[in-house]
């Protein structure tokens, strides 16, 4: 009893030590409680309720697989989640290397009637938010995704197919403000090259793992309490299937003109910020507008690329382990380029960068027993029997001298306490685009300031 109290006090002291040296920029190692790597069974509210409530509108972000989620879909194993993640990555790479043809073929609402470029990448990310659609407003739980732009939800009468979702399926006939987007209008041209059924515009999105949604492109009132957005364009899905779990659809925050960010530019000036929680048992936030928490952030430029319409590109310039900058040539990063994506789980690095990270990390972890890898992970440890472990800090540098220090939950991914892995993956080809994924973004306030062409990071936000 007294012993465990002592150990707890010691851990609290070590945590305190790690944070205080952190503040001085001296932190080379994290001493972490092994249990802090895995989620609890109860949901905790946002860390800083005051800040959470002060900015409007603010949506709570939770992981759809955890206790903060209202969804009760069949739990996916971590291995399944990683394999879905790999299909998203492959799809992003295919899309970037071959911005190309459309998949349009047969009659209306068939799943093959989907343009390859309209939806962006594989969309089945982990984080969900609640919004309202229609008049009266109906609450819908949507995935939020900076890597795709079309917002959609399943709609009655589900002409072809709707998967099972948690919220009642949106019924356009019950909304007094619902309208179909007409064929041959500018938005219809953008979303699906004017593919239509009669006078109604059709949209379609196919994601990397063959999940898809097809239906009428529509507009209706969208509610983000306390704000109301009139005539918001979204997909009203009549044929939907895939790995969406029980979510009602997706909120597209990508850069292209049909995205939420573009459609609300008058109201929110294309500025938004989010914080992804460290654990699926904690809560983050997503807020919009120039009163988002955008102060005090290290900002790196959003870089222009041939595919800038689809993804937010930033420039990664270096990596550090235990405070030491790794010897990686800057061309390794510049040849590949990097996007930031809320929907990809694990950060994907160019092969040479990953090799350097992996070997430096392993050098500092020799006191722990290595165990076989899993999925895209090849550097895993058995922490059975340890209450706390000491791991090196990992930093990522971006253009403009922006340097961020990842939280322990952004460095390690715990399958179980006997298999805790370095949470990074290697691209197979040096020319494949790097992806700064959501595990590494955890607990940062990530600000997208599109008018100023910048993305900013500030630590310990949720
Ligand atoms: C939207 O278009 C569909 C298909 O043409 C039609 O069944 C539905 O009544 C239309 N809804 C409205 C509100 O116009
Ligand atoms: C759009 O549709 C027109 C007419 O069907 C076709 O000629 C054109 O190639 C399409 N453009 C794209 C980008 O798919
Ligand atoms: C929907 O997807 C599930 C799982 O992949 C599959 O078993 C089912 O047949 C699909 N349903 C339709 C109508 O495509
Ligand atoms: C970059 O940041 C480091 C650490 O914050 C600082 O010491 C250095 O002077 C900065 N360099 C430039 C060019 O701003």
Short mmCIF file of C-alpha atoms and ligand atoms in Angstrom, two decimals:
data_model
loop_
_atom_site.label_atom_id
_atom_site.label_comp_id
_atom_site.label_asym_id
_atom_site.label_seq_id
_atom_site.Cartn_x
_atom_site.Cartn_y
_atom_site.Cartn_z
CA UNK A 1 0.00 0.00 0.00
CA UNK A 2 2.59 2.52 1.19
CA UNK A 3 4.88 1.22 -1.50
CA UNK A 4 2.43 1.82 -4.32
CA UNK A 5 1.70 5.27 -2.96
CA UNK A 6 5.40 5.98 -3.08
CA UNK A 7 5.60 4.72 -6.65
CA UNK A 8 2.65 6.89 -7.63
CA UNK A 9 4.21 9.93 -6.04
CA UNK A 10 7.46 9.15 -7.76
CA UNK A 11 5.69 8.90 -11.11
CA UNK A 12 3.89 12.15 -10.54
CA UNK A 13 7.21 13.73 -9.68
CA UNK A 14 8.84 12.27 -12.81
CA UNK A 15 5.96 13.50 -14.94
CA UNK A 16 6.35 16.90 -13.38
CA UNK A 17 10.07 16.74 -14.07
CA UNK A 18 9.48 15.84 -17.69
CA UNK A 19 7.06 18.74 -18.15
CA UNK A 20 9.26 21.27 -16.38
CA UNK A 21 12.36 20.36 -18.39
CA UNK A 22 10.12 20.39 -21.43
CA UNK A 23 9.33 24.02 -20.79
CA UNK A 24 13.04 24.75 -20.87
CA UNK A 25 13.44 22.86 -24.12
CA UNK A 26 15.75 20.33 -22.48
CA UNK A 27 13.59 17.26 -22.60
CA UNK A 28 15.32 14.26 -24.10
CA UNK A 29 13.27 11.46 -22.60
CA UNK A 30 9.72 10.86 -21.49
CA UNK A 31 9.14 8.75 -18.42
CA UNK A 32 5.66 7.41 -19.00
CA UNK A 33 3.15 5.35 -17.12
CA UNK A 34 2.59 2.29 -19.31
CA UNK A 35 -1.14 2.40 -18.54
CA UNK A 36 -1.32 5.95 -19.90
CA UNK A 37 -0.69 4.52 -23.36
CA UNK A 38 -4.02 2.76 -23.46
CA UNK A 39 -7.52 4.17 -23.27
CA UNK A 40 -9.74 4.04 -20.21
CA UNK A 41 -13.27 2.72 -20.30
CA UNK A 42 -14.83 6.02 -19.23
CA UNK A 43 -14.98 9.18 -21.25
CA UNK A 44 -13.28 12.33 -19.96
CA UNK A 45 -14.48 15.79 -21.03
CA UNK A 46 -12.12 18.30 -22.71
CA UNK A 47 -9.15 19.24 -20.56
CA UNK A 48 -9.71 22.96 -20.69
CA UNK A 49 -13.50 23.43 -20.59
CA UNK A 50 -13.12 27.19 -20.33
CA UNK A 51 -11.22 27.45 -23.58
CA UNK A 52 -13.45 24.82 -25.13
CA UNK A 53 -16.55 26.91 -24.47
CA UNK A 54 -15.08 30.31 -25.26
CA UNK A 55 -14.78 29.85 -29.02
CA UNK A 56 -17.94 29.44 -31.08
CA UNK A 57 -18.83 27.32 -32.86
CA UNK A 58 -16.96 24.45 -31.27
CA UNK A 59 -17.66 20.78 -31.86
CA UNK A 60 -16.42 18.02 -29.60
CA UNK A 61 -14.14 15.57 -31.41
CA UNK A 62 -14.06 12.02 -30.16
CA UNK A 63 -12.61 8.79 -31.46
CA UNK A 64 -15.39 6.68 -32.90
CA UNK A 65 -13.88 3.51 -31.47
CA UNK A 66 -13.77 4.71 -27.85
CA UNK A 67 -16.05 5.26 -24.84
CA UNK A 68 -16.68 8.93 -25.72
CA UNK A 69 -18.43 7.85 -28.90
CA UNK A 70 -22.17 7.26 -28.92
CA UNK A 71 -21.69 4.72 -31.69
CA UNK A 72 -21.73 1.08 -30.84
CA UNK A 73 -20.36 -0.43 -33.98
CA UNK A 74 -18.51 -3.70 -33.77
CA UNK A 75 -15.06 -2.81 -32.46
CA UNK A 76 -12.43 -3.12 -35.10
CA UNK A 77 -9.19 -4.67 -33.94
CA UNK A 78 -6.19 -2.39 -33.99
CA UNK A 79 -4.79 -4.57 -36.73
CA UNK A 80 -7.90 -4.01 -38.86
CA UNK A 81 -7.67 -0.27 -38.22
CA UNK A 82 -4.06 -0.32 -39.42
CA UNK A 83 -4.93 -2.29 -42.51
CA UNK A 84 -7.72 0.16 -43.38
CA UNK A 85 -5.19 2.94 -42.78
CA UNK A 86 -2.82 1.32 -45.27
CA UNK A 87 -5.55 1.32 -47.94
CA UNK A 88 -6.10 5.01 -47.37
CA UNK A 89 -2.38 5.67 -47.75
CA UNK A 90 -2.20 3.61 -50.93
CA UNK A 91 -5.20 5.43 -52.29
CA UNK A 92 -3.72 8.86 -51.54
CA UNK A 93 -0.49 7.83 -53.29
CA UNK A 94 -2.35 6.51 -56.32
CA UNK A 95 -4.42 9.63 -56.51
CA UNK A 96 -1.49 12.00 -56.27
CA UNK A 97 0.61 10.13 -58.79
CA UNK A 98 -2.21 9.79 -61.28
CA UNK A 99 -4.78 12.53 -61.07
CA UNK A 100 -6.77 10.98 -63.78
CA UNK A 101 -9.85 9.55 -65.34
CA UNK A 102 -13.27 9.16 -63.94
CA UNK A 103 -14.98 5.91 -63.17
CA UNK A 104 -18.25 6.89 -64.74
CA UNK A 105 -20.17 4.19 -66.51
CA UNK A 106 -23.65 2.86 -66.06
CA UNK A 107 -27.01 4.20 -64.90
CA UNK A 108 -27.90 6.46 -62.02
CA UNK A 109 -26.87 5.63 -58.47
CA UNK A 110 -24.77 2.64 -59.34
CA UNK A 111 -21.62 2.47 -57.29
CA UNK A 112 -19.51 2.56 -60.42
CA UNK A 113 -20.86 6.00 -61.22
CA UNK A 114 -18.26 7.75 -59.20
CA UNK A 115 -15.56 10.11 -60.30
CA UNK A 116 -12.18 9.09 -59.05
CA UNK A 117 -11.13 12.58 -58.07
CA UNK A 118 -14.28 13.96 -56.59
CA UNK A 119 -14.03 12.58 -53.12
CA UNK A 120 -10.39 12.62 -52.42
CA UNK A 121 -8.82 9.79 -50.61
CA UNK A 122 -10.04 6.90 -48.59
CA UNK A 123 -12.30 8.50 -46.04
CA UNK A 124 -12.76 6.26 -43.11
CA UNK A 125 -10.86 8.08 -40.41
CA UNK A 126 -11.29 7.69 -36.72
CA UNK A 127 -12.58 11.02 -35.45
CA UNK A 128 -16.21 12.05 -35.33
CA UNK A 129 -18.19 15.23 -34.70
CA UNK A 130 -21.91 15.98 -34.44
CA UNK A 131 -23.65 18.54 -36.63
CA UNK A 132 -27.27 19.32 -37.50
CA UNK A 133 -28.83 19.20 -40.97
CA UNK A 134 -32.26 20.34 -42.12
CA UNK A 135 -35.22 22.28 -40.74
CA UNK A 136 -36.03 21.20 -38.10
CA UNK A 137 -32.40 20.31 -37.52
CA UNK A 138 -31.51 16.62 -37.17
CA UNK A 139 -28.31 15.65 -35.37
CA UNK A 140 -25.89 13.56 -37.39
CA UNK A 141 -22.59 11.99 -36.36
CA UNK A 142 -20.01 12.49 -39.10
CA UNK A 143 -16.39 11.55 -39.62
CA UNK A 144 -14.29 14.66 -39.95
CA UNK A 145 -11.64 14.60 -42.63
CA UNK A 146 -9.17 17.18 -43.90
CA UNK A 147 -8.17 14.73 -46.65
CA UNK A 148 -11.46 14.84 -48.54
CA UNK A 149 -13.86 17.60 -49.47
CA UNK A 150 -17.39 16.37 -50.18
CA UNK A 151 -19.65 16.33 -47.12
CA UNK A 152 -22.37 13.66 -47.29
CA UNK A 153 -24.88 11.72 -45.25
CA UNK A 154 -27.08 8.74 -45.98
CA UNK A 155 -30.58 9.80 -47.07
CA UNK A 156 -34.01 8.26 -47.19
CA UNK A 157 -35.46 6.54 -49.09
CA UNK A 158 -32.06 4.80 -49.57
CA UNK A 159 -33.01 3.97 -53.17
CA UNK A 160 -30.26 1.37 -53.56
CA UNK A 161 -28.68 0.71 -50.15
CA UNK A 162 -27.92 2.26 -46.78
CA UNK A 163 -25.70 0.60 -44.19
CA UNK A 164 -26.82 0.59 -40.53
CA UNK A 165 -26.08 3.89 -38.79
CA UNK A 166 -26.58 5.06 -35.22
CA UNK A 167 -28.60 8.23 -35.89
CA UNK A 168 -31.95 8.05 -37.69
CA UNK A 169 -31.29 8.33 -41.43
CA UNK A 170 -31.82 11.87 -42.73
CA UNK A 171 -35.15 12.21 -44.51
CA UNK A 172 -35.10 15.13 -46.98
CA UNK A 173 -38.90 15.07 -47.29
CA UNK A 174 -39.12 16.07 -43.60
CA UNK A 175 -36.92 19.15 -44.04
CA UNK A 176 -38.59 22.37 -45.20
CA UNK A 177 -35.25 23.80 -46.43
CA UNK A 178 -33.99 20.84 -48.48
CA UNK A 179 -33.36 21.37 -52.20
CA UNK A 180 -31.72 19.34 -54.94
CA UNK A 181 -28.77 21.00 -56.67
CA UNK A 182 -29.84 21.38 -60.28
CA UNK A 183 -28.09 19.77 -63.17
CA UNK A 184 -25.73 21.93 -65.24
CA UNK A 185 -25.16 24.35 -62.37
CA UNK A 186 -21.64 25.36 -61.36
CA UNK A 187 -21.63 23.27 -58.15
CA UNK A 188 -22.87 20.25 -60.09
CA UNK A 189 -20.08 20.66 -62.58
CA UNK A 190 -17.53 20.82 -59.75
CA UNK A 191 -18.80 17.87 -57.76
CA UNK A 192 -19.34 15.40 -60.55
CA UNK A 193 -18.83 16.94 -63.99
CA UNK A 194 -22.56 17.47 -64.41
CA UNK A 195 -23.56 13.89 -64.12
CA UNK A 196 -27.32 13.95 -63.53
CA UNK A 197 -30.51 12.01 -63.10
CA UNK A 198 -33.21 14.08 -64.79
CA UNK A 199 -32.78 17.61 -63.50
CA UNK A 200 -31.11 16.45 -60.26
CA UNK A 201 -27.36 16.56 -59.88
CA UNK A 202 -25.65 13.35 -58.77
CA UNK A 203 -22.51 13.10 -56.70
CA UNK A 204 -20.37 10.09 -55.99
CA UNK A 205 -17.33 9.37 -53.88
CA UNK A 206 -15.37 6.17 -53.84
CA UNK A 207 -12.78 5.72 -51.12
CA UNK A 208 -9.57 3.73 -51.26
CA UNK A 209 -10.94 0.59 -49.66
CA UNK A 210 -13.91 0.57 -52.08
CA UNK A 211 -16.24 2.15 -49.56
CA UNK A 212 -18.54 4.45 -51.53
CA UNK A 213 -21.45 6.83 -51.42
CA UNK A 214 -23.61 7.90 -54.37
CA UNK A 215 -26.75 9.98 -54.46
CA UNK A 216 -28.28 13.40 -55.07
CA UNK A 217 -26.18 16.49 -54.59
CA UNK A 218 -28.34 18.64 -52.34
CA UNK A 219 -28.42 21.76 -50.24
CA UNK A 220 -29.95 22.39 -46.87
CA UNK A 221 -29.42 24.28 -43.63
CA UNK A 222 -26.48 23.11 -41.58
CA UNK A 223 -26.36 23.85 -37.86
CA UNK A 224 -23.16 24.16 -35.87
CA UNK A 225 -24.57 25.49 -32.64
CA UNK A 226 -24.93 28.46 -32.31
CA UNK A 227 -24.37 29.11 -36.03
CA UNK A 228 -26.70 28.31 -38.89
CA UNK A 229 -25.37 27.95 -42.44
CA UNK A 230 -28.00 28.25 -45.14
CA UNK A 231 -27.87 26.39 -48.45
CA UNK A 232 -24.96 24.18 -47.53
CA UNK A 233 -24.22 21.70 -50.34
CA UNK A 234 -23.73 18.06 -49.42
CA UNK A 235 -24.31 14.59 -50.80
CA UNK A 236 -27.64 12.99 -49.94
CA UNK A 237 -26.56 9.35 -50.29
CA UNK A 238 -28.93 6.82 -51.85
CA UNK A 239 -26.38 4.04 -52.25
CA UNK A 240 -23.75 3.75 -49.56
CA UNK A 241 -21.63 0.93 -48.23
CA UNK A 242 -18.22 0.27 -46.77
CA UNK A 243 -16.24 0.57 -43.57
CA UNK A 244 -18.07 3.58 -42.16
CA UNK A 245 -19.13 1.80 -39.00
CA UNK A 246 -22.24 3.48 -37.64
CA UNK A 247 -21.43 7.05 -38.63
CA UNK A 248 -24.03 8.90 -40.71
CA UNK A 249 -21.49 10.25 -43.21
CA UNK A 250 -18.54 12.59 -43.48
CA UNK A 251 -17.68 16.26 -42.96
CA UNK A 252 -15.21 17.21 -45.71
CA UNK A 253 -12.65 19.82 -44.62
CA UNK A 254 -10.28 19.50 -47.58
CA UNK A 255 -9.13 22.45 -49.65
CA UNK A 256 -11.30 22.13 -52.76
CA UNK A 257 -14.27 24.31 -53.58
CA UNK A 258 -16.99 21.88 -52.49
CA UNK A 259 -15.51 21.47 -49.00
CA UNK A 260 -17.09 22.82 -45.83
CA UNK A 261 -14.16 25.20 -45.44
CA UNK A 262 -14.69 26.72 -48.90
CA UNK A 263 -18.48 26.88 -48.68
CA UNK A 264 -18.36 28.74 -45.35
CA UNK A 265 -15.55 31.14 -46.28
CA UNK A 266 -17.77 34.24 -45.80
CA UNK A 267 -18.58 33.20 -42.27
CA UNK A 268 -15.35 31.61 -41.08
CA UNK A 269 -12.76 33.08 -43.47
CA UNK A 270 -11.31 29.62 -44.16
CA UNK A 271 -9.83 29.42 -40.69
CA UNK A 272 -10.31 26.42 -38.45
CA UNK A 273 -8.53 24.63 -35.65
CA UNK A 274 -8.76 21.27 -34.01
CA UNK A 275 -7.23 19.22 -31.24
CA UNK A 276 -7.24 15.44 -31.44
CA UNK A 277 -7.33 13.82 -28.00
CA UNK A 278 -4.45 11.64 -26.79
CA UNK A 279 -6.74 8.74 -25.98
CA UNK A 280 -10.05 7.50 -27.34
CA UNK A 281 -11.35 8.02 -23.81
CA UNK A 282 -10.74 11.76 -23.97
CA UNK A 283 -12.34 14.61 -25.88
CA UNK A 284 -10.89 17.10 -28.35
CA UNK A 285 -12.42 19.96 -30.32
CA UNK A 286 -12.95 21.42 -33.76
CA UNK A 287 -13.73 25.09 -34.13
CA UNK A 288 -14.18 27.52 -36.96
CA UNK A 289 -13.49 31.15 -37.66
CA UNK A 290 -10.87 33.73 -36.92
CA UNK A 291 -11.65 33.63 -33.23
CA UNK A 292 -10.45 30.03 -33.22
CA UNK A 293 -7.55 29.53 -30.91
CA UNK A 294 -5.00 30.75 -33.43
CA UNK A 295 -2.62 32.73 -31.27
CA UNK A 296 0.72 31.56 -29.99
CA UNK A 297 1.31 28.92 -32.62
CA UNK A 298 4.39 27.99 -34.58
CA UNK A 299 3.36 28.38 -38.19
CA UNK A 300 4.63 26.65 -41.28
CA UNK A 301 3.59 27.61 -44.82
CA UNK A 302 1.03 25.62 -46.77
CA UNK A 303 3.01 24.86 -49.91
CA UNK A 304 1.60 24.86 -53.42
CA UNK A 305 1.72 21.58 -55.28
CA UNK A 306 0.11 20.36 -58.50
CA UNK A 307 -2.48 18.61 -56.33
CA UNK A 308 -3.00 21.43 -53.85
CA UNK A 309 -6.70 21.27 -54.61
CA UNK A 310 -7.02 17.92 -52.87
CA UNK A 311 -4.74 18.04 -49.86
CA UNK A 312 -3.01 20.46 -47.52
CA UNK A 313 0.70 20.30 -48.27
CA UNK A 314 3.31 21.35 -45.74
CA UNK A 315 7.08 20.93 -45.84
CA UNK A 316 8.71 18.56 -43.40
CA UNK A 317 12.40 19.37 -43.04
CA UNK A 318 13.77 17.13 -40.31
CA UNK A 319 13.35 14.69 -37.45
CA UNK A 320 14.97 14.50 -34.05
CA UNK A 321 15.25 11.74 -31.46
CA UNK A 322 16.23 12.48 -27.84
CA UNK A 323 16.95 16.04 -28.88
CA UNK A 324 19.43 15.08 -31.60
CA UNK A 325 18.64 16.09 -35.17
CA UNK A 326 18.90 13.02 -37.39
CA UNK A 327 21.26 13.08 -40.37
CA UNK A 328 18.66 13.10 -43.14
CA UNK A 329 19.33 14.97 -46.36
CA UNK A 330 16.74 17.68 -46.97
CA UNK A 331 16.16 16.29 -50.47
CA UNK A 332 14.70 13.15 -48.86
CA UNK A 333 11.77 15.27 -47.69
CA UNK A 334 11.62 17.65 -50.64
CA UNK A 335 11.57 14.86 -53.23
CA UNK A 336 8.52 13.34 -51.58
CA UNK A 337 6.57 16.32 -50.27
CA UNK A 338 4.25 16.01 -47.27
CA UNK A 339 0.53 16.39 -46.71
CA UNK A 340 -1.19 16.83 -43.36
CA UNK A 341 -4.24 14.59 -43.07
CA UNK A 342 -6.63 14.15 -40.17
CA UNK A 343 -7.92 10.90 -41.65
CA UNK A 344 -4.66 8.95 -41.97
CA UNK A 345 -3.73 7.33 -38.67
CA UNK A 346 0.01 6.69 -38.87
CA UNK A 347 2.55 9.19 -40.23
CA UNK A 348 4.21 7.88 -43.39
CA UNK A 349 7.82 8.92 -43.95
CA UNK A 350 10.10 8.64 -46.97
CA UNK A 351 12.11 5.38 -46.59
CA UNK A 352 15.44 7.08 -45.73
CA UNK A 353 13.81 9.27 -43.10
CA UNK A 354 12.05 6.30 -41.53
CA UNK A 355 15.28 4.25 -41.45
CA UNK A 356 17.09 7.06 -39.63
CA UNK A 357 14.26 7.50 -37.15
CA UNK A 358 13.97 3.79 -36.49
CA UNK A 359 17.64 3.21 -35.83
CA UNK A 360 17.99 6.23 -33.53
CA UNK A 361 14.85 5.21 -31.64
CA UNK A 362 16.05 1.61 -31.26
CA UNK A 363 19.41 2.79 -29.91
CA UNK A 364 17.62 4.47 -27.02
CA UNK A 365 15.36 1.50 -26.33
CA UNK A 366 17.90 -1.31 -25.89
CA UNK A 367 16.80 -1.91 -22.28
CA UNK A 368 13.42 -3.23 -23.52
CA UNK A 369 12.72 -6.53 -25.18
CA UNK A 370 11.84 -6.24 -28.87
CA UNK A 371 8.93 -8.30 -30.15
CA UNK A 372 7.78 -9.04 -33.72
CA UNK A 373 6.15 -6.21 -35.63
CA UNK A 374 2.56 -5.99 -36.79
CA UNK A 375 1.02 -4.50 -39.93
CA UNK A 376 3.15 -1.47 -40.95
CA UNK A 377 5.07 -1.46 -37.65
CA UNK A 378 8.50 -3.08 -37.38
CA UNK A 379 9.78 -1.66 -34.08
CA UNK A 380 7.77 -3.05 -31.19
CA UNK A 381 8.50 -3.70 -27.53
CA UNK A 382 7.19 -5.82 -24.70
CA UNK A 383 6.48 -3.61 -21.67
CA UNK A 384 4.90 -6.41 -19.61
CA UNK A 385 5.85 -6.02 -15.97
CA UNK A 386 6.86 -2.35 -16.27
CA UNK A 387 4.81 0.34 -14.54
CA UNK A 388 6.71 3.05 -16.30
CA UNK A 389 9.12 3.18 -19.20
CA UNK A 390 11.61 5.74 -20.46
CA UNK A 391 11.41 6.57 -24.13
CA UNK A 392 13.32 9.15 -26.18
CA UNK A 393 11.50 12.28 -27.28
CA UNK A 394 10.70 12.55 -30.98
CA UNK A 395 10.52 15.91 -32.73
CA UNK A 396 9.40 16.86 -36.22
CA UNK A 397 10.64 19.99 -37.96
CA UNK A 398 8.74 21.89 -40.64
CA UNK A 399 9.65 24.81 -42.88
CA UNK A 400 10.07 28.17 -41.10
CA UNK A 401 11.90 26.71 -38.13
CA UNK A 402 8.75 25.11 -36.76
CA UNK A 403 9.61 22.27 -34.45
CA UNK A 404 7.12 20.17 -32.55
CA UNK A 405 7.75 17.64 -29.80
CA UNK A 406 5.36 14.71 -29.98
CA UNK A 407 3.48 13.48 -26.93
CA UNK A 408 4.22 9.88 -25.86
CA UNK A 409 0.91 8.76 -27.38
CA UNK A 410 2.11 10.25 -30.65
CA UNK A 411 5.35 8.25 -30.55
CA UNK A 412 4.07 4.85 -29.48
CA UNK A 413 1.02 2.85 -30.52
CA UNK A 414 0.03 0.24 -27.97
CA UNK A 415 -1.55 -2.89 -29.41
CA UNK A 416 -1.28 -4.29 -25.86
CA UNK A 417 1.25 -3.82 -23.08
CA UNK A 418 3.25 -6.69 -24.57
CA UNK A 419 3.32 -5.12 -28.03
CA UNK A 420 3.93 -1.38 -28.05
CA UNK A 421 5.23 -0.09 -31.37
CA UNK A 422 7.00 2.94 -32.77
CA UNK A 423 4.00 4.65 -34.39
CA UNK A 424 5.56 5.58 -37.73
CA UNK A 425 5.61 3.84 -41.08
CA UNK A 426 7.83 3.90 -44.13
CA UNK A 427 6.61 4.68 -47.61
CA UNK A 428 7.76 1.98 -50.00
CA UNK A 429 8.90 4.42 -52.68
CA UNK A 430 11.09 7.49 -51.99
CA UNK A 431 8.93 9.56 -54.35
CA UNK A 432 5.68 8.73 -52.53
CA UNK A 433 4.22 11.69 -50.66
CA UNK A 434 4.82 11.74 -46.92
CA UNK A 435 1.72 11.96 -44.73
CA UNK A 436 1.62 13.67 -41.35
CA UNK A 437 -1.07 11.54 -39.73
CA UNK A 438 -3.44 11.92 -36.82
CA UNK A 439 -1.57 9.89 -34.19
CA UNK A 440 1.32 12.35 -34.38
CA UNK A 441 -1.04 15.36 -34.27
CA UNK A 442 -2.54 14.32 -30.93
CA UNK A 443 -3.02 17.07 -28.31
CA UNK A 444 -1.71 19.88 -30.53
CA UNK A 445 -3.97 22.77 -31.39
CA UNK A 446 -3.62 22.49 -35.18
CA UNK A 447 -4.63 25.73 -36.88
CA UNK A 448 -5.44 25.93 -40.58
CA UNK A 449 -5.17 29.58 -41.61
CA UNK A 450 -5.85 29.32 -45.34
CA UNK A 451 -5.93 33.07 -46.16
CA UNK A 452 -2.43 33.44 -44.73
CA UNK A 453 -1.32 30.14 -46.23
CA UNK A 454 -0.17 28.74 -42.92
CA UNK A 455 -0.70 25.79 -40.60
CA UNK A 456 0.22 26.26 -36.95
CA UNK A 457 0.83 23.98 -33.99
CA UNK A 458 0.69 24.65 -30.28
CA UNK A 459 1.14 21.92 -27.69
CA UNK A 460 -0.98 20.63 -24.81
CA UNK A 461 -4.28 21.96 -26.16
CA UNK A 462 -6.55 19.05 -25.20
C1 LIG B 1 -34.87 15.67 -55.58
O1 LIG B 1 -34.67 14.82 -56.70
C2 LIG B 1 -35.24 13.53 -56.57
C3 LIG B 1 -34.89 12.75 -57.83
O2 LIG B 1 -35.11 13.47 -58.98
C4 LIG B 1 -36.75 13.65 -56.37
O3 LIG B 1 -37.29 12.37 -56.15
C5 LIG B 1 -37.05 14.53 -55.17
O4 LIG B 1 -38.43 14.74 -55.03
C6 LIG B 1 -36.35 15.88 -55.32
N1 LIG B 1 -36.57 16.65 -54.11
C7 LIG B 1 -36.91 17.94 -54.13
C8 LIG B 1 -37.16 18.60 -52.82
O5 LIG B 1 -36.98 18.57 -55.16
C1 LIG B 2 -16.97 15.72 -68.39
O1 LIG B 2 -18.03 15.29 -69.21
C2 LIG B 2 -17.84 15.57 -70.59
C3 LIG B 2 -19.12 15.21 -71.33
O2 LIG B 2 -19.60 13.96 -70.92
C4 LIG B 2 -16.62 14.77 -71.09
O3 LIG B 2 -16.38 15.04 -72.44
C5 LIG B 2 -15.41 15.20 -70.27
O4 LIG B 2 -14.30 14.41 -70.62
C6 LIG B 2 -15.67 15.03 -68.78
N1 LIG B 2 -14.57 15.61 -68.04
C7 LIG B 2 -13.99 14.94 -67.04
C8 LIG B 2 -12.89 15.65 -66.33
O5 LIG B 2 -14.36 13.85 -66.70
C1 LIG B 3 -22.21 -3.95 -48.02
O1 LIG B 3 -20.93 -4.30 -47.51
C2 LIG B 3 -20.94 -5.51 -46.77
C3 LIG B 3 -19.57 -5.68 -46.16
O2 LIG B 3 -18.57 -5.50 -47.09
C4 LIG B 3 -21.31 -6.67 -47.71
O3 LIG B 3 -21.33 -7.87 -46.99
C5 LIG B 3 -22.67 -6.39 -48.31
O4 LIG B 3 -23.00 -7.39 -49.25
C6 LIG B 3 -22.71 -5.03 -48.98
N1 LIG B 3 -24.06 -4.75 -49.39
C7 LIG B 3 -24.36 -4.27 -50.60
C8 LIG B 3 -25.81 -4.05 -50.89
O5 LIG B 3 -23.50 -3.98 -51.42
C1 LIG B 4 15.12 28.25 -34.88
O1 LIG B 4 14.65 27.85 -33.60
C2 LIG B 4 15.68 27.59 -32.66
C3 LIG B 4 15.06 26.99 -31.41
O2 LIG B 4 13.83 27.58 -31.12
C4 LIG B 4 16.46 28.88 -32.39
O3 LIG B 4 17.50 28.63 -31.48
C5 LIG B 4 17.03 29.38 -33.73
O4 LIG B 4 17.67 30.61 -33.54
C6 LIG B 4 15.94 29.53 -34.78
N1 LIG B 4 16.52 29.83 -36.08
C7 LIG B 4 16.01 30.74 -36.90
C8 LIG B 4 16.71 30.91 -38.21
O5 LIG B 4 15.04 31.41 -36.62
#
